[in-house]
Coordinates of C-alpha atoms in Angstrom, one line a residue:
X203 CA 4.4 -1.0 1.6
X204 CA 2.1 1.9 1.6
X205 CA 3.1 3.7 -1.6
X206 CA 1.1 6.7 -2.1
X207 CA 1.5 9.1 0.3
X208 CA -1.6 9.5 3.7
X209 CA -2.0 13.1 2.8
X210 CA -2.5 12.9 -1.1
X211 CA -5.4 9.9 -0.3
X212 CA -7.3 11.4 2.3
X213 CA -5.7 14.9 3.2
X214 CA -8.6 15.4 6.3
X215 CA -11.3 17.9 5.0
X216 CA -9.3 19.8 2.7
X217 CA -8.5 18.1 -0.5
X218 CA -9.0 14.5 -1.7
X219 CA -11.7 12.8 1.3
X220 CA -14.2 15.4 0.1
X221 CA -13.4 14.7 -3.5
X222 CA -13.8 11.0 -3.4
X223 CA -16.8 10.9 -1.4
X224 CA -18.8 13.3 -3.6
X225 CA -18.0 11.1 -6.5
X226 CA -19.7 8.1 -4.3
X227 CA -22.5 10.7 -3.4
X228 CA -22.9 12.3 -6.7
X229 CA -23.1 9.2 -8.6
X230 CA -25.6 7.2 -6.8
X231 CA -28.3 9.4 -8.0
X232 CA -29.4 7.5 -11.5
X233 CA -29.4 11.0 -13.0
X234 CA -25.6 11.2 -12.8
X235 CA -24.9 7.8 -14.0
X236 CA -24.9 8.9 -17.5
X237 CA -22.5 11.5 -17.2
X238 CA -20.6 9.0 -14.9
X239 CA -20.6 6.6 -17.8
X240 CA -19.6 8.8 -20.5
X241 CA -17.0 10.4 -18.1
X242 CA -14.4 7.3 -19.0
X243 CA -14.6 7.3 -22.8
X244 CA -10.9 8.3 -23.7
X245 CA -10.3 10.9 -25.8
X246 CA -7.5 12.4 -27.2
X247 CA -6.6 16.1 -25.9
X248 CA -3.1 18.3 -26.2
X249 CA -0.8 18.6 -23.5
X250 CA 1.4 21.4 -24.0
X251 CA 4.0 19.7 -27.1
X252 CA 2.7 16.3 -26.2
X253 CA -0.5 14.8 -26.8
X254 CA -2.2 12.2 -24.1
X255 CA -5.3 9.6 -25.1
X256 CA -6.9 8.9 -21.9
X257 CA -10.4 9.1 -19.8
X258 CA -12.3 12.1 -20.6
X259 CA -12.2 12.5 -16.8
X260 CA -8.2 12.5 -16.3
X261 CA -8.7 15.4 -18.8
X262 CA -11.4 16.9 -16.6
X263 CA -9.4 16.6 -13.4
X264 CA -5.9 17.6 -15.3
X265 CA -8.0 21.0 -16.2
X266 CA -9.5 21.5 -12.8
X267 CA -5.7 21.6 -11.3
X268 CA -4.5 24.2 -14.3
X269 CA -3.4 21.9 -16.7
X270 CA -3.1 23.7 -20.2
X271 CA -4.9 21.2 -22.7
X272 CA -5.9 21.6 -26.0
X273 CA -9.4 19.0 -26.7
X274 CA -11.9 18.7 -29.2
X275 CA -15.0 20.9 -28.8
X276 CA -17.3 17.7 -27.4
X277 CA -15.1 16.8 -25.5
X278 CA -14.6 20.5 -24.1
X279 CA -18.5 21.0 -23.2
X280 CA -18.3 17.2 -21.4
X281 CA -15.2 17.5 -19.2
X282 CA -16.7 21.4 -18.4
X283 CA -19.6 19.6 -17.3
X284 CA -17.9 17.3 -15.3
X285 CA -15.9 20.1 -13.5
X286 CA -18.9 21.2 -12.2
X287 CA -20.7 18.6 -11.3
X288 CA -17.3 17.8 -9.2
X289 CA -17.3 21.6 -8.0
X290 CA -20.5 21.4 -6.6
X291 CA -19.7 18.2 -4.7
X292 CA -17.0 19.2 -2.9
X293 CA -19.0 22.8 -2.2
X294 CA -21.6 20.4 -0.6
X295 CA -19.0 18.9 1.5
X296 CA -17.7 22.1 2.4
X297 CA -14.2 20.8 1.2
X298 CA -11.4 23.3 -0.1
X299 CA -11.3 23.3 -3.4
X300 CA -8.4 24.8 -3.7
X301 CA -6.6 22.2 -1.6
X302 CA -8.1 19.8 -4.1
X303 CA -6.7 21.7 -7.2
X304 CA -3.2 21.4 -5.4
X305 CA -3.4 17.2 -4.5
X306 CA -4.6 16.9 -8.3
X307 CA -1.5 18.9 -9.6
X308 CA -0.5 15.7 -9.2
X309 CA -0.8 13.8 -12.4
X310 CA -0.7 10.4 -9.7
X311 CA -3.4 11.4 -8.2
X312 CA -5.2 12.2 -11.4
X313 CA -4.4 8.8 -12.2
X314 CA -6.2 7.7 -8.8
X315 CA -9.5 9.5 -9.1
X316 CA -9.5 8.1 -12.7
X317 CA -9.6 4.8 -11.4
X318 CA -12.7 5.6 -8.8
X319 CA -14.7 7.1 -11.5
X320 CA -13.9 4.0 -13.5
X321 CA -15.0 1.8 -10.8
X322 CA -17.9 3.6 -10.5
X323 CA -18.8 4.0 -13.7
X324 CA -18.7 -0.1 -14.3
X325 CA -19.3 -1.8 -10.7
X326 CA -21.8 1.4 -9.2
X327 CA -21.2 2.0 -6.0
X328 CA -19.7 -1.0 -3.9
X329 CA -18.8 -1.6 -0.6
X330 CA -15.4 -1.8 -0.9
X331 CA -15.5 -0.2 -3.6
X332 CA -14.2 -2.0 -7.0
X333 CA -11.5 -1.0 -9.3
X334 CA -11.1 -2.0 -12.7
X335 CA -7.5 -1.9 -11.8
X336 CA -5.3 -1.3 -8.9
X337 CA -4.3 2.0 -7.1
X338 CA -1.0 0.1 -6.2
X339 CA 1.2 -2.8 -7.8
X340 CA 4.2 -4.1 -5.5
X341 CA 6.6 -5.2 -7.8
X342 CA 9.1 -7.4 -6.5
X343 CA 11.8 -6.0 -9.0
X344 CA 14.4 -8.7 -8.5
X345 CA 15.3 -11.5 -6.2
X346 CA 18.6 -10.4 -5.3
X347 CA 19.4 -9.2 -2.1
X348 CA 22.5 -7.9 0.2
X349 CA 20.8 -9.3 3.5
X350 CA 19.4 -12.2 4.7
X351 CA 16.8 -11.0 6.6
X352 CA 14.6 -13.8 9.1
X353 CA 11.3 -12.9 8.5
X354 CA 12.2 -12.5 4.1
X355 CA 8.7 -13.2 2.3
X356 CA 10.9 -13.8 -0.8
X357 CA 13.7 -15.9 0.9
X358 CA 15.8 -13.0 -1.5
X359 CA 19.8 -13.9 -2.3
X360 CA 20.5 -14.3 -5.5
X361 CA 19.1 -13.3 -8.9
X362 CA 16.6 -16.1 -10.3
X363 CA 17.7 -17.3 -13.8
X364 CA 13.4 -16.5 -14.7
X365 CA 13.7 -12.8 -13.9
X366 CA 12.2 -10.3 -16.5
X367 CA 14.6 -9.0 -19.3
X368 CA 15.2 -5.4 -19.3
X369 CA 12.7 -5.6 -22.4
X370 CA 10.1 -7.2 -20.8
X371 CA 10.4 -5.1 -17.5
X372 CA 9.6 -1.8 -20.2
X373 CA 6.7 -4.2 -21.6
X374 CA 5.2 -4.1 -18.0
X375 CA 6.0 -0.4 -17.5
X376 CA 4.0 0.1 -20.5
X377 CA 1.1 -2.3 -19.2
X378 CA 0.6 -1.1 -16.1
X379 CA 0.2 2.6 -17.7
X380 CA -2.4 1.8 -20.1
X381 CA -4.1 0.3 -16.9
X382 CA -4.3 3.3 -15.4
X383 CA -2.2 2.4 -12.6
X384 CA -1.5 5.5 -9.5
X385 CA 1.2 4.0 -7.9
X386 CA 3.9 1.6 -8.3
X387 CA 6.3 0.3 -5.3
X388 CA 9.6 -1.6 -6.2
X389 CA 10.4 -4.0 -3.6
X390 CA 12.2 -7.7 -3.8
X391 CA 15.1 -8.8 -2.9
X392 CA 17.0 -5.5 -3.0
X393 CA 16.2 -3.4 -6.0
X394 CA 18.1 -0.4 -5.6
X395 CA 21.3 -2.7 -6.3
X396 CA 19.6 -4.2 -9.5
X397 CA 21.4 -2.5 -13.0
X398 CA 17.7 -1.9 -14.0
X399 CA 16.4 0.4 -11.5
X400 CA 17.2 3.8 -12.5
X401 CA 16.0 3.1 -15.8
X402 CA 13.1 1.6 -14.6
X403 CA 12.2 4.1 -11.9
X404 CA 12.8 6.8 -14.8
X405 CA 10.6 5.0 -17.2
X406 CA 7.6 4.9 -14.2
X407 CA 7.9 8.5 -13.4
X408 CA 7.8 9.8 -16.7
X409 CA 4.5 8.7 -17.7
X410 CA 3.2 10.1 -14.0
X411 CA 3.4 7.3 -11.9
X412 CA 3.9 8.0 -8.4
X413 CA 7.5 5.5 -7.9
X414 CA 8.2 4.3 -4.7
X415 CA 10.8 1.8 -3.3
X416 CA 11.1 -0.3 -0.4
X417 CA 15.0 -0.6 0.6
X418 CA 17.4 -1.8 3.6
X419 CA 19.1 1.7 2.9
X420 CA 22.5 0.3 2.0
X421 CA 22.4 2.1 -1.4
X422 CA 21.2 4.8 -0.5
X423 CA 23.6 5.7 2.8
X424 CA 25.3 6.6 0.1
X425 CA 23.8 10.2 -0.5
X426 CA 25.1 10.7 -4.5
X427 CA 22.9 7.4 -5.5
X428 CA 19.8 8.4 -3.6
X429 CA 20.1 11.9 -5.4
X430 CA 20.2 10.0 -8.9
X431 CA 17.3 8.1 -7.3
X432 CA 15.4 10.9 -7.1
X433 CA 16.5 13.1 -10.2
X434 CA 15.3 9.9 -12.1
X435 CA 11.6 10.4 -10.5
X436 CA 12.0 8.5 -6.9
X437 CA 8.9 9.8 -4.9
X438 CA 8.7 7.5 -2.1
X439 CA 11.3 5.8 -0.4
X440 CA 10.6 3.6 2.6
X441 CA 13.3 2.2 4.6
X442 CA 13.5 -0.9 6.6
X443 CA 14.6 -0.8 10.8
X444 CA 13.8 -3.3 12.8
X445 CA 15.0 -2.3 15.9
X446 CA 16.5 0.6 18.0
X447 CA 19.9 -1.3 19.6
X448 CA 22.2 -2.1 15.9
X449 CA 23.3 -5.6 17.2
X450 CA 19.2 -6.6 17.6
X451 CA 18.6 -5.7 13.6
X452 CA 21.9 -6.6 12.4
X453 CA 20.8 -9.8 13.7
X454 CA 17.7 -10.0 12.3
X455 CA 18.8 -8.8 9.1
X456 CA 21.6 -10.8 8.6
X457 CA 24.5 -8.6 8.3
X458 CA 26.6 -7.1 10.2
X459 CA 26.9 -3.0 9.3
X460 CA 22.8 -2.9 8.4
X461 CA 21.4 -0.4 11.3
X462 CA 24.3 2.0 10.3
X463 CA 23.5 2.3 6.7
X464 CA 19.6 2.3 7.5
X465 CA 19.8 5.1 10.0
X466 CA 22.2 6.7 7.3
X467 CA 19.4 6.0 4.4
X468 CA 17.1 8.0 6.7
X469 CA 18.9 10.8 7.7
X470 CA 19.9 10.8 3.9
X471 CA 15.9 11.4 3.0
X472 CA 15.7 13.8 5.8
X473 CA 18.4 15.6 4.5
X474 CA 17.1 15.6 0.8
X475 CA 13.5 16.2 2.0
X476 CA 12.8 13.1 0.4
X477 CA 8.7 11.6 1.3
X478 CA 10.0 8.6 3.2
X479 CA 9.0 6.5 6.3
X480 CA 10.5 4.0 8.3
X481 CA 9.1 0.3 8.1
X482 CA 9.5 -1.7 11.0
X483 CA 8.3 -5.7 10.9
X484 CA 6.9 -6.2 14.6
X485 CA 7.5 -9.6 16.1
X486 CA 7.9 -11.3 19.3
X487 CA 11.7 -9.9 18.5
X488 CA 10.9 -6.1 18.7
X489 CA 8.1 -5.8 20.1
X490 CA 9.2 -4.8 23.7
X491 CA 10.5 -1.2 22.0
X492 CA 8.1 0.5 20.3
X493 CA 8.6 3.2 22.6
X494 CA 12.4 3.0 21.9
X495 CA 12.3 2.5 17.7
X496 CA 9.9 5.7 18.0
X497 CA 12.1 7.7 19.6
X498 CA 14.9 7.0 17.0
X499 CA 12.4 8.0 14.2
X500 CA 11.4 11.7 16.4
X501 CA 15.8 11.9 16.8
X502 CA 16.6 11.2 13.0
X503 CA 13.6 13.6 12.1
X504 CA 11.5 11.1 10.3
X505 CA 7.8 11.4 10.0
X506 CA 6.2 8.7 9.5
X507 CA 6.9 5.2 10.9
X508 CA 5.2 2.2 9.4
X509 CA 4.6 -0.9 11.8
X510 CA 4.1 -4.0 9.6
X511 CA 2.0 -7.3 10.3
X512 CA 4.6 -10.3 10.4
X513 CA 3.1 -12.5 8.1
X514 CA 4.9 -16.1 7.8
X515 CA 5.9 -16.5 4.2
X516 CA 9.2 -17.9 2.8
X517 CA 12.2 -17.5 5.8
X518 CA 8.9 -16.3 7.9
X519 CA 7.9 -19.4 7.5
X520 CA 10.4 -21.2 9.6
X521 CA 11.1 -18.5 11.8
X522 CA 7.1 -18.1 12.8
X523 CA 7.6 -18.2 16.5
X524 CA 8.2 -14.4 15.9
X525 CA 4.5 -13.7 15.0
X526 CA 2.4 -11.8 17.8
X527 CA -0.6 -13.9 19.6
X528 CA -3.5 -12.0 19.3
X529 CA -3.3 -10.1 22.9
X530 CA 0.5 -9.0 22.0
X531 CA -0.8 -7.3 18.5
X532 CA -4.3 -5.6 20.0
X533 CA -1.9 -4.5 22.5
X534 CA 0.4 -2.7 20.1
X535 CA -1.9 -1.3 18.0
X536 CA -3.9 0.5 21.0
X537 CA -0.2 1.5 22.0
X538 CA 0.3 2.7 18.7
X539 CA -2.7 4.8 18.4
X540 CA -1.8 6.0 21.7
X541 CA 1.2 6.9 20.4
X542 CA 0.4 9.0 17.0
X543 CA -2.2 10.7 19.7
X544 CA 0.6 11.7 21.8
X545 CA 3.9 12.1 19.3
X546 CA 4.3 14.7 16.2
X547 CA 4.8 11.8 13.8
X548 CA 2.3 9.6 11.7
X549 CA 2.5 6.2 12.9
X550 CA 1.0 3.2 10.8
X551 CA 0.1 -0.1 10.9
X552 CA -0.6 -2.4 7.4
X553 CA -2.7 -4.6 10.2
X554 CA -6.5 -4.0 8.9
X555 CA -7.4 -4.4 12.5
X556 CA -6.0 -1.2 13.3
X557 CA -8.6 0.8 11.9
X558 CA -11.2 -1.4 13.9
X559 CA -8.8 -0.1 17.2
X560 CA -9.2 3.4 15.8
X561 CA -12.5 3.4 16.2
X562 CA -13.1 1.9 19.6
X563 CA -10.6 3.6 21.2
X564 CA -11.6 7.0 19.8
X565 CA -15.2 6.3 20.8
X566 CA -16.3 6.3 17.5
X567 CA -14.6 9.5 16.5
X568 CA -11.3 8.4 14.3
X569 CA -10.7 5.7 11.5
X570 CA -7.7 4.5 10.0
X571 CA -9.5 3.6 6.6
X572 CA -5.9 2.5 5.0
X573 CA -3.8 1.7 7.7
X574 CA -2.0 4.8 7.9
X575 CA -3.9 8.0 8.8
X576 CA -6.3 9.1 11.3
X577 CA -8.6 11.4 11.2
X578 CA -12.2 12.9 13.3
X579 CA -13.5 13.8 9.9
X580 CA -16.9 12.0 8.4
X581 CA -15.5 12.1 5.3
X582 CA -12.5 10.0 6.3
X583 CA -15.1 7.3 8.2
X584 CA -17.0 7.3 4.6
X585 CA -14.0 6.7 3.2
X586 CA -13.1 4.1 5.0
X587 CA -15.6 1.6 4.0
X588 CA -15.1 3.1 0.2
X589 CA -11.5 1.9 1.1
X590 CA -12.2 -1.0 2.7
X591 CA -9.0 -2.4 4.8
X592 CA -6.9 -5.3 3.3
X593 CA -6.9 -4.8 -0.2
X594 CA -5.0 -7.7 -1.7
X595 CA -6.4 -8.7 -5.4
X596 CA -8.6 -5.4 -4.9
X597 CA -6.8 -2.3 -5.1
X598 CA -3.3 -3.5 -5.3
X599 CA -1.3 -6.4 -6.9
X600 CA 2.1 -8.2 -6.8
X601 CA 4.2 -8.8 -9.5
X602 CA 7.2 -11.1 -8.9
X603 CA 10.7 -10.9 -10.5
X604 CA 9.5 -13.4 -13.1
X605 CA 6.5 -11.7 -14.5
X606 CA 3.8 -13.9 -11.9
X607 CA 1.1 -12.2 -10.8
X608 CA -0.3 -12.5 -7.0
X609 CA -2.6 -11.1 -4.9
X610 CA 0.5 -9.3 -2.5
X611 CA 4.2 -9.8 -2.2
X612 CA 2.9 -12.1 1.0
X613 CA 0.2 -14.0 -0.8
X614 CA 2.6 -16.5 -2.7
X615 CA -0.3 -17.7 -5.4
X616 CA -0.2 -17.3 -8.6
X617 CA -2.5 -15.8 -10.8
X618 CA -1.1 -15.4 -13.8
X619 CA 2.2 -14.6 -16.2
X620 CA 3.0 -11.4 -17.7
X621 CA 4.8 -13.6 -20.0
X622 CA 1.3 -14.9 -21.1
X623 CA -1.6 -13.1 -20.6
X624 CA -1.8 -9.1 -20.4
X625 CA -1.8 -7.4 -17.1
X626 CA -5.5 -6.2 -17.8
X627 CA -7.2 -9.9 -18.5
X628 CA -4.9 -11.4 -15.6
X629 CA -7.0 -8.8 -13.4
X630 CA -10.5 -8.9 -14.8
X631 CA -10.0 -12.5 -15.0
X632 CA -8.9 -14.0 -12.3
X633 CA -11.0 -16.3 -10.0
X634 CA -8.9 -15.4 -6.8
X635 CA -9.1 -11.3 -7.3
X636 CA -13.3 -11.9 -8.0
X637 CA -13.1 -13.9 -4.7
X638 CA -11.1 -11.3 -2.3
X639 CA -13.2 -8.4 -3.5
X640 CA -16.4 -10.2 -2.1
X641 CA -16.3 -9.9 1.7
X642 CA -19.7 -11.5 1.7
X643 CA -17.5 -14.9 1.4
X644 CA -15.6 -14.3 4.0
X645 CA -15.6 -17.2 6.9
X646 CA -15.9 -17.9 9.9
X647 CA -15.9 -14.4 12.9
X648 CA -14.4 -12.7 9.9
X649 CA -17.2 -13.2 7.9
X650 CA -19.7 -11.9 10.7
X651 CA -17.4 -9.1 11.7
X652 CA -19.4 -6.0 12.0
X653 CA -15.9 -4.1 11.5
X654 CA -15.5 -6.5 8.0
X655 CA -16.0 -3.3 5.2
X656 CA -13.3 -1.1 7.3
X657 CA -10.9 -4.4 8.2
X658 CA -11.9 -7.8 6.7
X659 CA -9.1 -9.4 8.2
X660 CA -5.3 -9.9 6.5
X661 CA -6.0 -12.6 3.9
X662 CA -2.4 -13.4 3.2
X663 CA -2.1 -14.2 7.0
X664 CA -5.4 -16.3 6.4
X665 CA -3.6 -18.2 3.5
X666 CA -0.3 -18.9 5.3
X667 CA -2.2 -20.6 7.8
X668 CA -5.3 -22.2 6.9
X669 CA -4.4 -22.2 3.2
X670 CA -7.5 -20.6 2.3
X671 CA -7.7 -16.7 1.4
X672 CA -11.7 -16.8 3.1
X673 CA -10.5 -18.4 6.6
X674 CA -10.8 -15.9 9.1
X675 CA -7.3 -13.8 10.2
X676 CA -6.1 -15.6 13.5
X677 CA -4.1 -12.9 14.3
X678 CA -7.6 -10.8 15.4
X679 CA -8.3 -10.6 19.2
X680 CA -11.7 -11.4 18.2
X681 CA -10.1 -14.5 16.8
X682 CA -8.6 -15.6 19.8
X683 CA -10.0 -18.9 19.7
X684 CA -8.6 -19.9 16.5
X685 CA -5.3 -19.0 17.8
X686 CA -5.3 -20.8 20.4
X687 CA -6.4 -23.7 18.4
X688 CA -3.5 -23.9 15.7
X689 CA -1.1 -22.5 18.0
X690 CA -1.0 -25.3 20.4
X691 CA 0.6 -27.8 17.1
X692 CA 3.9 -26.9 17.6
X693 CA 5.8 -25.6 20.4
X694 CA 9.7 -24.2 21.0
X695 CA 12.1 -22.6 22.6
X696 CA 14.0 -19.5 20.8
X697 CA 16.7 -17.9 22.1
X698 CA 16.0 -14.2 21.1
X699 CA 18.6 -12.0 22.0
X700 CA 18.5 -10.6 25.5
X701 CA 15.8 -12.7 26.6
X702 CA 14.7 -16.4 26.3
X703 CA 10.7 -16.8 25.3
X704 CA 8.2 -19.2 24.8
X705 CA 6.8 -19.4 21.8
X706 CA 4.7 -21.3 19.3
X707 CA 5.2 -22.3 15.7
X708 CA 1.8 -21.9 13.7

């Protein structure tokens, strides 16, 4: 899921795009590099009754958004200094500095920039750029579910008898803080049914994480939960709909009743004026109503819809006739930019190709540097290389119900236990992150792609079919020919409701 909301990452000329790529500008010049370095030495500075040890740049950044601190005099003079050298970047870029004192109000997106400066402070200036840790962890809360859903990258039902203790779930709270994490997305399984999530969500929020969840909706179609939801610190709540017609995503979710209480969750966030989108899995099952699933999103009143790459992992696995050839997805991700063109809502895709589609089809003029925003803005195009397309193992993380760590919730290898090694030393240390951050190693067209820094292919979708995170994405168009080579194993008929289709098992 996409977490952190379009508008506080990029946010066109006004706010963040100007902020982030005056960092990058700034700090290639070998005179800033020192102030760059010294920028992410914590120190300890007075928040109102509280008091807060952290970079001397979240300190910087809390004060350039109004923030009321009380620090030492050093570090006074240094986080002054770094104001305006941050000032004058975004004067250069003839951003709004205003707009960027209201995204950073934001103690999230504090947390963000913190994490860029970071990366540029002990990496320099990469392309993608390197984090020492990750905007976003996907935390796959619990393995219990209330649907039974075809394409389920978990194969969720029931609780596993390995899943983290309350205690230990606090432990990773407490973790991923120190990290310096922005954003954290509960998924599973079902986790707004688990007894843990309020207090969990609660204990994210508190210490400014931006909380997000990924939901059927069942829970919250009742409108009294979502509301503790959010008086606990829910930000983000992203709802799953499959299809426009009930019986097609009852069926594909399992369970009878699920397009009611979805449609319910939605019009409950609408209602609330919660930030929310609507996720849609597109597969050979839906994909003949894009038009249709938009127009339910533009009659609910949601704003943002979020088409998501099949990618065939646990019951995906052995239902992955659904996944699109590689004409079917080009063609729905030129429809869907057609689409956002046309429409009043944002429409997404988490396929890194889209932002390679952006581009051509805008003649060079628009990017879609993290899936989910568009933009004619330079600033956006620079940040889309700073961004980088899939980020699996490079600016987000997984963390199953037991404490494993993977690259993505659709990655299935692991990398390491919470239960054993620190959050921080599973991701400086791991062999598989080092690898994904390199897109020099990248095989095959993928490797040669000139469109590799803003895409770089889905490497979960790489892994699921060649086994190897490096093997080139055969869902590309420009990977046509690898399709056709591992599509032709297996081939079946599947009775899809409404229509019968042809269809191969990769």
């Amino acid at each position: 899921m996409s977490g952190l909301d379009a508008e506080e990452i990029t946010d066109k000329r006004g706010g963040l795009g100007p902020l982030l790529t005056s960092l990058r500008m700034l700090f290639e010049n070998p005179a800033t590099r020192n102030l760059l370095r010294v920028s992410t030495r914590k120190a300890v500075c007075k928040y109102g009754n509280y008091e807060r040890r952290d970079a001397l740049i979240y300190h910087a950044l809390s004060q350039l958004a109004g923030e009321t601190t009380t620090c030492p005099l050093a570090t006074r003079m240094i986080t002054w200094l770094i104001r305006s050298t941050i000032k004058a970047g975004v004067w250069l870029l003839k951003g709004d500095m205003d707009k960027a004192r209201e995204a950073l109000s934001d103690p999230a997106v504090r947390r963000g920039i913190t994490l860029v400066f970071k990366g540029l402070a002990y990496y320099g200036v990469t392309v993608p750029q390197k984090l020492p840790a990750p905007f976003l962890i996907v935390w796959n809360f619990t393995n219990m579910c209330n649907l039974r859903c075809m394409h389920c990258y978990q194969r969720a039902d029931k609780p596993t008898p390995d899943e983290l203790t309350l205690e230990e779930k606090l432990d990773v709270v407490d973790q991923l803080d120190k990290a310096g994490v922005a954003a954290v997305a509960l998924s599973g399984g079902e986790p707004t049914i688990h007894p843990h999530f309020l207090r969990v969500v609660r204990e994210l929020s508190d210490r400014g994480i931006y909380t997000a969840v990924a939901t059927n909706g069942i829970a919250f179609s009742r409108i009294g939960y979502f509301k503790r939801a959010v008086k606990a610190g829910l930000r983000y709540v992203e709802i799953s709909l499959d299809s426009s017609k009930p019986e097609r995503h009852d069926r594909f979710r399992g369970v009878s009743g699920a397009w009611k209480h979805a449609v319910k969750a939605l019009e409950n966030a609408v209602k609330l004026g919660v930030n929310h989108s609507m996720a849609v899995t597109i597969t050979k099952f839906n994909v003949d109503e894009v038009g249709d699933i938009l127009d339910l999103a533009e009659s609910l009143g949601v704003k943002r819809v979020i088409f998501f790459n099949f990618i065939p992992v646990g019951r995906g696995e052995e239902n992955a006739w659904m996944d699109l050839d590689p004409e079917e997805r080009e063609e729905v991700l030129r429809t869907l930019y057609r689409e956002h063109k046309r429409r009043g809502i944002e429409i997404a895709s988490t396929a890194p190709q889209y932002g390679r589609v952006a581009l051509q089809l805008s003649g060079g003029r628009e990017i879609a540097p993290t899936h989910f925003y568009l933009g004619e803005d330079k600033i956006v195009k620079a940040l889309a290389e700073f961004i980088g397309g899939c980020g699996a193992g490079r600016i987000y993380a997984a963390i199953q119900p037991n404490g494993d760590v993977t690259p993505c919730v659709f990655f299935p290898v692991k990398v390491g236990s919470l239960r054993e090694k620190s959050f921080m030393k599973i991701w400086e240390g791991s062999e598989l992150f080092k690898k994904l951050r390199n897109r020099e190693l990248l095989k095959g067209i993928c490797g040669r792609c000139p469109y590799k820094y803003i895409c770089g292919g889905c490497r979960a979708r790489a892994y699921a079919y060649y086994e190897d995170p490096l093997a080139p994405d055969p869902g590309c168009i420009l990977n046509k020919r690898e399709w056709d080579t591992i599509s032709g194993k297996h081939k079946i008929k599947v009775r899809i409701p409404n229509r019968r289709v042809h269809a191969t098992n990769g």
